PDB file of C-alpha atoms in Angstrom:
ATOM      1  CA  UNK T   7       0.169  -0.080   0.033  1.00  0.00           C
ATOM      2  CA  UNK T   8       1.356   3.434  -0.890  1.00  0.00           C
ATOM      3  CA  UNK T   9       1.780   5.116   2.512  1.00  0.00           C
ATOM      4  CA  UNK T  10       0.767   8.709   1.669  1.00  0.00           C
ATOM      5  CA  UNK T  11      -2.434   7.409  -0.049  1.00  0.00           C
ATOM      6  CA  UNK T  12      -3.178   5.232   2.944  1.00  0.00           C
ATOM      7  CA  UNK T  13      -2.643   8.086   5.237  1.00  0.00           C
ATOM      8  CA  UNK T  14      -5.157  10.158   3.524  1.00  0.00           C
ATOM      9  CA  UNK T  15      -7.654   7.365   3.171  1.00  0.00           C
ATOM     10  CA  UNK T  16      -7.602   6.676   6.954  1.00  0.00           C
ATOM     11  CA  UNK T  17      -5.862   3.360   6.485  1.00  0.00           C
ATOM     12  CA  UNK T  18      -2.825   4.110   8.652  1.00  0.00           C
ATOM     13  CA  UNK T  19      -3.096   2.743  12.128  1.00  0.00           C
ATOM     14  CA  UNK T  20      -1.532   5.706  13.565  1.00  0.00           C
ATOM     15  CA  UNK T  21      -3.006   9.297  13.460  1.00  0.00           C
ATOM     16  CA  UNK T  22      -0.820  12.287  11.994  1.00  0.00           C
ATOM     17  CA  UNK T  23      -1.946  14.621  14.555  1.00  0.00           C
ATOM     18  CA  UNK T  24      -0.713  18.171  13.937  1.00  0.00           C
ATOM     19  CA  UNK T  25       1.987  16.857  11.554  1.00  0.00           C
ATOM     20  CA  UNK T  26       2.363  18.623   8.042  1.00  0.00           C
ATOM     21  CA  UNK T  27       4.801  15.953   7.108  1.00  0.00           C
ATOM     22  CA  UNK T  28       5.037  12.336   8.002  1.00  0.00           C
ATOM     23  CA  UNK T  29       8.118  10.100   7.289  1.00  0.00           C
ATOM     24  CA  UNK T  30       7.248   6.464   6.607  1.00  0.00           C
ATOM     25  CA  UNK T  31       9.900   3.508   7.167  1.00  0.00           C
ATOM     26  CA  UNK T  32       8.194   0.382   5.852  1.00  0.00           C
ATOM     27  CA  UNK T  33       9.629  -3.016   6.047  1.00  0.00           C
ATOM     28  CA  UNK T  34       8.040  -5.892   4.163  1.00  0.00           C
ATOM     29  CA  UNK T  35       8.027  -8.189   7.340  1.00  0.00           C
ATOM     30  CA  UNK T  36       9.896  -8.859  10.567  1.00  0.00           C
ATOM     31  CA  UNK T  37      13.566  -9.909  10.238  1.00  0.00           C
ATOM     32  CA  UNK T  38      14.324  -7.885   7.214  1.00  0.00           C
ATOM     33  CA  UNK T  39      16.647  -4.652   7.385  1.00  0.00           C
ATOM     34  CA  UNK T  40      15.625  -3.022   4.356  1.00  0.00           C
ATOM     35  CA  UNK T  41      12.876  -0.262   4.353  1.00  0.00           C
ATOM     36  CA  UNK T  42      11.383   2.036   1.896  1.00  0.00           C
ATOM     37  CA  UNK T  43      11.463   5.559   3.224  1.00  0.00           C
ATOM     38  CA  UNK T  44       8.702   7.774   1.936  1.00  0.00           C
ATOM     39  CA  UNK T  45       7.921  11.463   2.931  1.00  0.00           C
ATOM     40  CA  UNK T  46       4.400  12.642   2.754  1.00  0.00           C
ATOM     41  CA  UNK T  47       3.108  16.156   2.929  1.00  0.00           C
ATOM     42  CA  UNK T  48      -0.391  17.391   3.915  1.00  0.00           C
ATOM     43  CA  UNK T  49      -2.227  19.181   1.144  1.00  0.00           C
ATOM     44  CA  UNK T  50      -5.652  20.126   2.437  1.00  0.00           C
ATOM     45  CA  UNK T  51      -7.285  16.676   3.372  1.00  0.00           C
ATOM     46  CA  UNK T  52      -5.010  14.578   1.310  1.00  0.00           C
ATOM     47  CA  UNK T  53      -1.487  13.685   1.631  1.00  0.00           C
ATOM     48  CA  UNK T  54       1.106  13.745  -1.393  1.00  0.00           C
ATOM     49  CA  UNK T  55       4.444  11.824  -1.792  1.00  0.00           C
ATOM     50  CA  UNK T  56       7.527  14.251  -1.517  1.00  0.00           C
ATOM     51  CA  UNK T  57       9.993  11.403  -1.855  1.00  0.00           C
ATOM     52  CA  UNK T  58      10.587   7.662  -1.743  1.00  0.00           C
ATOM     53  CA  UNK T  59      13.966   6.039  -1.255  1.00  0.00           C
ATOM     54  CA  UNK T  60      15.819   2.952   0.149  1.00  0.00           C
ATOM     55  CA  UNK T  61      16.704   2.730   3.805  1.00  0.00           C
ATOM     56  CA  UNK T  62      18.033   0.473   6.409  1.00  0.00           C
ATOM     57  CA  UNK T  63      17.021  -0.409  10.136  1.00  0.00           C
ATOM     58  CA  UNK T  64      18.420  -2.288  12.973  1.00  0.00           C
ATOM     59  CA  UNK T  65      20.483  -5.520  12.136  1.00  0.00           C
ATOM     60  CA  UNK T  66      17.520  -7.623  13.633  1.00  0.00           C
ATOM     61  CA  UNK T  67      14.827  -5.789  11.913  1.00  0.00           C
ATOM     62  CA  UNK T  68      11.749  -4.351  13.543  1.00  0.00           C
ATOM     63  CA  UNK T  69      10.667  -5.251  17.138  1.00  0.00           C
ATOM     64  CA  UNK T  70       7.035  -6.117  17.637  1.00  0.00           C
ATOM     65  CA  UNK T  71       5.045  -3.049  18.968  1.00  0.00           C
ATOM     66  CA  UNK T  72       5.959  -2.409  22.467  1.00  0.00           C
ATOM     67  CA  UNK T  73       8.758  -5.088  22.540  1.00  0.00           C
ATOM     68  CA  UNK T  74      11.819  -2.969  21.771  1.00  0.00           C
ATOM     69  CA  UNK T  75      14.673  -3.383  24.461  1.00  0.00           C
ATOM     70  CA  UNK T  76      18.202  -1.969  24.991  1.00  0.00           C
ATOM     71  CA  UNK T  77      20.786  -3.706  22.824  1.00  0.00           C
ATOM     72  CA  UNK T  78      18.502  -6.119  20.931  1.00  0.00           C
ATOM     73  CA  UNK T  79      19.627  -4.791  17.473  1.00  0.00           C
ATOM     74  CA  UNK T  80      16.111  -4.049  16.684  1.00  0.00           C
ATOM     75  CA  UNK T  81      14.288  -0.757  15.646  1.00  0.00           C
ATOM     76  CA  UNK T  82      10.998   0.152  17.444  1.00  0.00           C
ATOM     77  CA  UNK T  83       7.605  -0.099  15.882  1.00  0.00           C
ATOM     78  CA  UNK T  84       5.190   3.010  16.054  1.00  0.00           C
ATOM     79  CA  UNK T  85       4.612   6.573  15.448  1.00  0.00           C
ATOM     80  CA  UNK T  86       6.764   9.072  16.926  1.00  0.00           C
ATOM     81  CA  UNK T  87       7.519  12.849  16.879  1.00  0.00           C
ATOM     82  CA  UNK T  88      10.500  14.281  15.201  1.00  0.00           C
ATOM     83  CA  UNK T  89      11.493  17.580  17.515  1.00  0.00           C
ATOM     84  CA  UNK T  90      15.196  18.161  17.015  1.00  0.00           C
ATOM     85  CA  UNK T  91      18.141  17.313  14.763  1.00  0.00           C
ATOM     86  CA  UNK T  92      21.999  17.384  15.046  1.00  0.00           C
ATOM     87  CA  UNK T  93      25.251  17.089  13.008  1.00  0.00           C
ATOM     88  CA  UNK T  94      28.065  18.961  11.553  1.00  0.00           C
ATOM     89  CA  UNK T  95      26.020  21.816  10.169  1.00  0.00           C
ATOM     90  CA  UNK T  96      22.382  22.821   9.835  1.00  0.00           C
ATOM     91  CA  UNK T  97      21.255  21.906   6.133  1.00  0.00           C
ATOM     92  CA  UNK T  98      18.300  24.041   6.540  1.00  0.00           C
ATOM     93  CA  UNK T  99      15.889  22.376   8.934  1.00  0.00           C
ATOM     94  CA  UNK T 100      13.085  24.341  10.765  1.00  0.00           C
ATOM     95  CA  UNK T 101      13.704  21.848  13.800  1.00  0.00           C
ATOM     96  CA  UNK T 102      15.968  22.936  16.516  1.00  0.00           C
ATOM     97  CA  UNK T 103      19.520  22.072  15.528  1.00  0.00           C
ATOM     98  CA  UNK T 104      22.558  21.271  17.536  1.00  0.00           C
ATOM     99  CA  UNK T 105      25.930  21.573  16.009  1.00  0.00           C
ATOM    100  CA  UNK T 106      28.237  18.930  17.260  1.00  0.00           C
ATOM    101  CA  UNK T 107      31.552  19.671  18.573  1.00  0.00           C
ATOM    102  CA  UNK T 108      34.788  17.690  17.926  1.00  0.00           C
ATOM    103  CA  UNK T 109      34.462  16.010  21.425  1.00  0.00           C
ATOM    104  CA  UNK T 110      32.197  15.867  24.443  1.00  0.00           C
ATOM    105  CA  UNK T 111      28.849  15.239  22.878  1.00  0.00           C
ATOM    106  CA  UNK T 112      27.056  12.214  24.203  1.00  0.00           C
ATOM    107  CA  UNK T 113      23.551  10.386  24.334  1.00  0.00           C
ATOM    108  CA  UNK T 114      22.898   8.089  27.346  1.00  0.00           C
ATOM    109  CA  UNK T 115      22.459   4.389  26.865  1.00  0.00           C
ATOM    110  CA  UNK T 116      23.602   3.099  30.234  1.00  0.00           C
ATOM    111  CA  UNK T 117      20.629   1.499  32.039  1.00  0.00           C
ATOM    112  CA  UNK T 118      20.083   2.838  35.390  1.00  0.00           C
ATOM    113  CA  UNK T 119      21.928   6.164  34.668  1.00  0.00           C
ATOM    114  CA  UNK T 120      19.754   9.431  34.960  1.00  0.00           C
ATOM    115  CA  UNK T 121      20.877  10.489  31.624  1.00  0.00           C
ATOM    116  CA  UNK T 122      19.373   7.472  29.914  1.00  0.00           C
ATOM    117  CA  UNK T 123      18.126   8.272  26.353  1.00  0.00           C
ATOM    118  CA  UNK T 124      19.100  11.778  26.891  1.00  0.00           C
ATOM    119  CA  UNK T 125      21.839  14.144  25.217  1.00  0.00           C
ATOM    120  CA  UNK T 126      24.573  15.423  27.681  1.00  0.00           C
ATOM    121  CA  UNK T 127      27.913  17.155  27.464  1.00  0.00           C
ATOM    122  CA  UNK T 128      31.108  15.619  29.049  1.00  0.00           C
ATOM    123  CA  UNK T 129      32.853  12.556  29.160  1.00  0.00           C
ATOM    124  CA  UNK T 130      30.689   9.834  27.615  1.00  0.00           C
ATOM    125  CA  UNK T 131      30.181   6.604  29.639  1.00  0.00           C
ATOM    126  CA  UNK T 132      31.392   3.492  27.791  1.00  0.00           C
ATOM    127  CA  UNK T 133      28.040   2.069  27.102  1.00  0.00           C
ATOM    128  CA  UNK T 134      26.911   5.624  25.849  1.00  0.00           C
ATOM    129  CA  UNK T 135      27.104   6.884  22.344  1.00  0.00           C
ATOM    130  CA  UNK T 136      29.827   9.274  21.665  1.00  0.00           C
ATOM    131  CA  UNK T 137      28.071  11.548  19.067  1.00  0.00           C
ATOM    132  CA  UNK T 138      31.095  13.456  18.238  1.00  0.00           C
ATOM    133  CA  UNK T 139      33.190  10.460  17.474  1.00  0.00           C
ATOM    134  CA  UNK T 140      30.323   9.002  15.511  1.00  0.00           C
ATOM    135  CA  UNK T 141      29.844  12.225  13.573  1.00  0.00           C
ATOM    136  CA  UNK T 142      33.532  12.262  12.561  1.00  0.00           C
ATOM    137  CA  UNK T 143      33.091   8.543  11.276  1.00  0.00           C
ATOM    138  CA  UNK T 144      30.174   9.675   9.033  1.00  0.00           C
ATOM    139  CA  UNK T 145      26.705   8.507  10.270  1.00  0.00           C
ATOM    140  CA  UNK T 146      26.080  11.545  12.580  1.00  0.00           C
ATOM    141  CA  UNK T 147      27.157  14.092  10.283  1.00  0.00           C
ATOM    142  CA  UNK T 148      23.426  14.652  10.021  1.00  0.00           C
ATOM    143  CA  UNK T 149      20.786  13.081  12.258  1.00  0.00           C
ATOM    144  CA  UNK T 150      17.142  13.605  13.439  1.00  0.00           C
ATOM    145  CA  UNK T 151      16.047  12.538  16.776  1.00  0.00           C
ATOM    146  CA  UNK T 152      13.191   9.959  16.767  1.00  0.00           C
ATOM    147  CA  UNK T 153      11.375  10.515  20.204  1.00  0.00           C
ATOM    148  CA  UNK T 154      10.970   6.818  20.967  1.00  0.00           C
ATOM    149  CA  UNK T 155      10.942   6.244  24.692  1.00  0.00           C
ATOM    150  CA  UNK T 156      11.317   9.778  25.611  1.00  0.00           C
ATOM    151  CA  UNK T 157       9.302  12.938  25.930  1.00  0.00           C
ATOM    152  CA  UNK T 158       7.252  14.551  24.463  1.00  0.00           C
ATOM    153  CA  UNK T 159       5.859  11.156  23.268  1.00  0.00           C
ATOM    154  CA  UNK T 160       6.240   9.147  26.537  1.00  0.00           C
ATOM    155  CA  UNK T 161       8.217   9.075  29.719  1.00  0.00           C
ATOM    156  CA  UNK T 162      11.657   7.413  29.548  1.00  0.00           C
ATOM    157  CA  UNK T 163      11.644   3.772  30.625  1.00  0.00           C
ATOM    158  CA  UNK T 164      15.044   2.445  31.562  1.00  0.00           C
ATOM    159  CA  UNK T 165      16.044  -0.447  29.422  1.00  0.00           C
ATOM    160  CA  UNK T 166      13.317  -0.075  26.729  1.00  0.00           C
ATOM    161  CA  UNK T 167      15.774   1.439  24.077  1.00  0.00           C
ATOM    162  CA  UNK T 168      17.783   4.632  23.559  1.00  0.00           C
ATOM    163  CA  UNK T 169      19.378   6.646  21.018  1.00  0.00           C
ATOM    164  CA  UNK T 170      17.083   5.974  18.014  1.00  0.00           C
ATOM    165  CA  UNK T 171      17.689   8.484  15.170  1.00  0.00           C
ATOM    166  CA  UNK T 172      17.457   8.822  11.371  1.00  0.00           C
ATOM    167  CA  UNK T 173      21.121   9.216  10.268  1.00  0.00           C
ATOM    168  CA  UNK T 174      23.439   8.872   7.218  1.00  0.00           C
ATOM    169  CA  UNK T 175      24.218   5.356   6.144  1.00  0.00           C
ATOM    170  CA  UNK T 176      23.789   2.776   3.435  1.00  0.00           C
ATOM    171  CA  UNK T 177      23.552  -0.275   5.693  1.00  0.00           C
ATOM    172  CA  UNK T 178      21.873  -1.929   8.703  1.00  0.00           C
ATOM    173  CA  UNK T 179      22.068  -0.137  12.260  1.00  0.00           C
ATOM    174  CA  UNK T 180      22.018  -0.978  15.892  1.00  0.00           C
ATOM    175  CA  UNK T 181      18.345   0.179  15.900  1.00  0.00           C
ATOM    176  CA  UNK T 182      18.343   3.525  13.852  1.00  0.00           C
ATOM    177  CA  UNK T 183      17.116   4.316  10.537  1.00  0.00           C
ATOM    178  CA  UNK T 184      19.736   5.032   7.827  1.00  0.00           C
ATOM    179  CA  UNK T 185      19.583   6.551   4.416  1.00  0.00           C
ATOM    180  CA  UNK T 186      21.804   8.200   1.956  1.00  0.00           C
ATOM    181  CA  UNK T 187      22.853  11.859   2.852  1.00  0.00           C
ATOM    182  CA  UNK T 188      21.186  13.619   0.084  1.00  0.00           C
ATOM    183  CA  UNK T 189      17.877  11.745   1.093  1.00  0.00           C
ATOM    184  CA  UNK T 190      18.191  12.646   4.767  1.00  0.00           C
ATOM    185  CA  UNK T 191      19.046  16.313   4.047  1.00  0.00           C
ATOM    186  CA  UNK T 192      16.158  16.615   1.681  1.00  0.00           C
ATOM    187  CA  UNK T 193      13.866  15.439   4.421  1.00  0.00           C
ATOM    188  CA  UNK T 194      15.461  17.622   7.091  1.00  0.00           C
ATOM    189  CA  UNK T 195      15.011  20.746   5.112  1.00  0.00           C
ATOM    190  CA  UNK T 196      11.156  20.139   4.991  1.00  0.00           C
ATOM    191  CA  UNK T 197      10.714  19.041   8.716  1.00  0.00           C
ATOM    192  CA  UNK T 198       9.309  21.326  11.434  1.00  0.00           C
ATOM    193  CA  UNK T 199       8.333  20.740  14.944  1.00  0.00           C
ATOM    194  CA  UNK T 200       5.114  18.309  15.275  1.00  0.00           C
ATOM    195  CA  UNK T 201       6.119  16.360  12.289  1.00  0.00           C
ATOM    196  CA  UNK T 202       6.267  12.532  12.826  1.00  0.00           C
ATOM    197  CA  UNK T 203       7.823   9.310  11.660  1.00  0.00           C
ATOM    198  CA  UNK T 204       5.619   6.055  11.378  1.00  0.00           C
ATOM    199  CA  UNK T 205       7.917   3.037  11.352  1.00  0.00           C
ATOM    200  CA  UNK T 206       7.409  -0.713  11.171  1.00  0.00           C
ATOM    201  CA  UNK T 207       6.133  -3.487   8.915  1.00  0.00           C
ATOM    202  CA  UNK T 208       3.507  -2.655   6.552  1.00  0.00           C
ATOM    203  CA  UNK T 209       0.971  -4.986   8.398  1.00  0.00           C
ATOM    204  CA  UNK T 210       1.801  -3.030  11.626  1.00  0.00           C
ATOM    205  CA  UNK T 211       1.381   0.405  10.027  1.00  0.00           C
ATOM    206  CA  UNK T 212      -1.596  -0.083   7.665  1.00  0.00           C
ATOM    207  CA  UNK T 213      -5.059  -1.724   7.725  1.00  0.00           C
ATOM    208  CA  UNK T 214      -6.261  -3.782   4.659  1.00  0.00           C
TER     209      UNK T 214
END
């Protein structure tokens, strides 16, 4: 099913809320790491396709709804807000943008730590993501935060998974969604606060 058409026909299992743009990352089934990334824009009462491109998710595919856990190599299923972005330089997004430094930018993934699934500055704990280092290596030269297991979508639950982003890449991830840089930057330039991503298998996202 074409995602934007399904959204306009009320066949998506999740509502768009106040979003003007919705990004879909749809897999054929559980276990696959390949997805089709489609961006839809609201036009009156209908939704139109802005782009469609290949992408990848966690090395173990999607988790069933509500089953994502830290370190399982799976991407979460659901609908989440996109409220901020980060990287080496703002490509022109309307989302709040954090320019990463050469060192000292971190994202908490240590279960039990008060900074779990939060950005912080300082010395990154061993289990946490060193955003600055990953930026230098390529993937986080541009990234958008998917608000899975974090406000404003939900409270943070320790151990339910952290650091879920859209970022640059051409292969499977630890749980994020990767896509080629021109595709990601094209999406970023259209995004604004309240926009959303819907991610999962076709069956999990759409009604027949």
